[in-house]
Amino acid sequence: MAKFSISEEREQQLTGVVGQTLDIFTTISRNAQSRLSQKHISSATALASVNVLTMSGALQNLDSVGDSEREVCERLAREPAIARVVAKDDAGNRRTYFISRGAPRGPLPDGIQFASYRAPVGRLAVLSPGDTLDVRLGGRLVSLEVIERASLRPEEQKEGWDAVDTLFETDGFGPVTIDSLRLLLDRAAAADDGLDEIARLLAGEELSSGIHLGRRKSIIEKMALRDQPVLDRFQDDIFRLPLSSRRAVLGPPGTGKTTTLIRRLGQKLDTENLEPDERELVQERGALRAEPHARSWLMFTPTDLLRQYVKEAFAREGIAASDQQIGTWETRRRELARQSFGVLKTSTGGGPFVLKEADPGLTPEAINDAVAWFEDFQAWQMARFWADLSKAAENLTAAADPDIAKLGKRLLSIATHADRSVGVTELLGLTDLGDEVRELAARLRMQSDERIKSALNTQLKANRSFVHELAVFLDSLRDAADEADGDELDTDTDDEEEEAPPQDRLRKAITTYNSALRTQARSHVAGRRPGRGRAASIIEWLGERGLPIADRDSVGHSLELQAALRRFGRPAQVYLNGIPRRYGAFRRMRRAEKRWYTDHASGQNVHPLEVDLILLAILRGGSDLLQDRRVQRGPALQSVGVLATISSLQRNQVLVDEMTDFSPVQLACMRALGSSSINSFFCCGDFNQRITSWGTKSKSELRWAIPDIDVEQITISYRQSRELSDLAQEIAALSGEESPAKLPEFVDNEGFRPALAVMMPDREATVEWLAGRISEIEAATRPRTLPSIAVLVNGELEVEPVAQALNVILEKQNLRALACVKGQIIGQDSEIRIFDVQHIKGLEFEAVFFLGIDRLAELQPELFDKYLYVGTTRAATYLGLTCHGPMPSRVAHLEQRFDFDWS
């Protein structure tokens, strides 16, 4: 970075700014420490009279206010300000603003204004000299023109406050980077002392040597998301968008996409800086949900390592992020399917399916075109559901009971004439008859229950131990595999009434007996066997001790009528609850047609992508219903069952990092987990970095998942040197894509050519070369500590062996390599981390080594370009590649861009 001689006038200007800045740091920090030292008054005692039964919400709000103020004070004590801006208003008056991540409080010097970066006036921190900002101050609209700007990184030292790598610019000077504000001030003071001419000359030279033209490119010394206190103006535009926005931020690596998402979330959780209409939305949503706005958000990452990485960045931003708020889709999928919607089996029952991560039952067509696959299932299952409704209504019209037959005709008319293109909300047209339907169903249920109860009493009179014997038999079935074929499940069972399973052993046996007799009676009138699995085993064990043959016909017909009525009692709930079983029937049919599924797609096992399909049908259907005014006006419709579950799962804000690694179906599921009243969804990613075969491939797929989303492209990449940026763009071009990355202005972007070692026959030769390059990096960055270094390998089986082999050589230099198995270990800053390449999305390091890329080309022929691009763009300054043999033919033309080492 270029150094230059500074004029006396500029020297005086800078030293004045520096002196004021360091004094303000001290003032803000002391004010914050003073507030922290004051005796804390509990929130509850702030109210004269407290009724804990009726004021829990108020107490919770007071607690959150107290916690928020404490967090702000703690932050200000550590980091008093992140920017200093001098602006001129309409009348020509100059105002000096110190901008912080929190809102400073306490006595302040005259003529100094303070603002939180999240506040509207905080946008001054990203504007360049000459830019203007229209902002409302004191109840009136004011236009502020930026005169000076300084980006600050405060550090408290033994001698007092300092700031390193300060970027300063005015309309006629800069930008310049100042190494140290305190050192600059001390050197300026020394030059003004009574020194002889030689000493004054040397002091002036030292002062100039601490100032550099342009922006300093920082070295990545630890594995963490780069802390960017002030965004650039394009990122700032995005993060300040209204709460009810849907935005996809696309851009190459190093453009600050994830930082923008995190900063946006922080601003939208800060209710003080929300616009009035945004606060009203939050309050309306809060009235329906107990979840406070500060915790009503979700963020998804593709890997657990990235989740930990982003979680640390949240902590730096002062955002409390639990594992329930930030996680992987893999974890959330299992929770939803197992605990919320009864898709997967549990130890106490649950749904019809068993999740198999490596199940081979899907064709490449299903994996690569999830949109068409889902739409095929959705159209089929909707048609099947309405057909079943019409059939149920026809059955009711044939009932001997005239009341039921009359009701059946009305229901058949509604089902026949319904506009099915509208979707599930058309089901709400049936709810007006719900009370009448449920009353008739309850009457029939009482009659059939009396017959079943009579059968049990008959068995108990004959054998007082009958229930105990049944309980013993049920215990023997507990660990037995349920052999029912997930594809053969009968959708007629979708409408069985939900009963809370009893906990008592004998009551469980009685409930199971009653259920078995219902299955027996319905199978009898349908002329079919009870099937296979647990229910069939119980009926077989009962033998003649089940429902008397004379009663089976009447009870069976009554149960069929009850089933038909229940379809109309809560049609929306029946529709949503029946989706998993209808999926089983859909899969059986399409498998026979050899579409979407292979011959392995049978039984209970389902691939994770199949679970995604089922979840989207449930979540999207429920979300559509919850948006309907009839549901919103009738809270009873969503107070129980699956609609209540979906409502409880929805959050005010949903964010997705590295969205191209998620399928369109997965993104649509995430969108449905957002509150429909607030409608806030933000995601970021780069199509060039998609390293999953099912990942979102295009803007059209993205817009299918989130139809109303706006797409924003950002291009300024702050991570890579010019040499590595040029290489990355050539790699992106291999798959016909373009990388729109542009390097920032006024930054020293020059670095080193990447290093390449080919014909490395074994691991020993590879790690010997690798250790040599690490030594060169350490020498080049001295006296700093060793920067952040990652070594990427092809598969988990390589992680431990490479770490062990490298440690044998590095121990002489007192360095250590750490095997980050399955990407679940972050390690220490001084360690050289070894990763399987699949885990490093979203991370950045000063140096990256990618071992055996020729082997990668063999293992991942379809995604080789993407993996190579992702690995290359993790590096900021140093990149090293190795091959067991020659460079893969696909990238052989790039070999001229490489050197063997950095000596």
PDB file of C-alpha atoms in Angstrom, residues 300-307 327-330 656-662 670 691-692 838-839 841-842:
ATOM      1  CA  PHE A 300     -31.162 -21.855   7.990  1.00  0.00           C
ATOM      2  CA  THR A 301     -27.630 -22.830   6.970  1.00  0.00           C
ATOM      3  CA  PRO A 302     -26.638 -25.829   4.802  1.00  0.00           C
ATOM      4  CA  THR A 303     -24.005 -27.199   7.222  1.00  0.00           C
ATOM      5  CA  ASP A 304     -23.544 -27.433  10.965  1.00  0.00           C
ATOM      6  CA  LEU A 305     -20.091 -25.853  10.691  1.00  0.00           C
ATOM      7  CA  LEU A 306     -21.531 -22.782   8.984  1.00  0.00           C
ATOM      8  CA  ARG A 307     -24.239 -22.687  11.655  1.00  0.00           C
ATOM      9  CA  GLY A 327     -29.909 -24.483  12.395  1.00  0.00           C
ATOM     10  CA  THR A 328     -29.745 -26.771   9.396  1.00  0.00           C
ATOM     11  CA  TRP A 329     -32.731 -27.884   7.350  1.00  0.00           C
ATOM     12  CA  GLU A 330     -31.687 -31.473   7.986  1.00  0.00           C
ATOM     13  CA  VAL A 656     -31.563 -18.499   4.616  1.00  0.00           C
ATOM     14  CA  ASP A 657     -27.804 -18.485   4.088  1.00  0.00           C
ATOM     15  CA  GLU A 658     -26.250 -20.196   1.028  1.00  0.00           C
ATOM     16  CA  MET A 659     -29.744 -20.756  -0.378  1.00  0.00           C
ATOM     17  CA  THR A 660     -28.492 -22.402  -3.600  1.00  0.00           C
ATOM     18  CA  ASP A 661     -27.585 -25.533  -1.603  1.00  0.00           C
ATOM     19  CA  PHE A 662     -31.275 -25.994  -0.722  1.00  0.00           C
ATOM     20  CA  MET A 670     -38.883 -22.380   4.862  1.00  0.00           C
ATOM     21  CA  ILE A 691     -22.555 -28.026  -4.450  1.00  0.00           C
ATOM     22  CA  THR A 692     -25.678 -30.194  -4.065  1.00  0.00           C
ATOM     23  CA  GLN A 838     -18.295 -30.417   1.416  1.00  0.00           C
ATOM     24  CA  HIS A 839     -18.366 -28.598   4.789  1.00  0.00           C
ATOM     25  CA  LYS A 841     -19.471 -23.313   2.255  1.00  0.00           C
ATOM     26  CA  GLY A 842     -19.642 -19.745   3.525  1.00  0.00           C
TER      27      GLY A 842
END
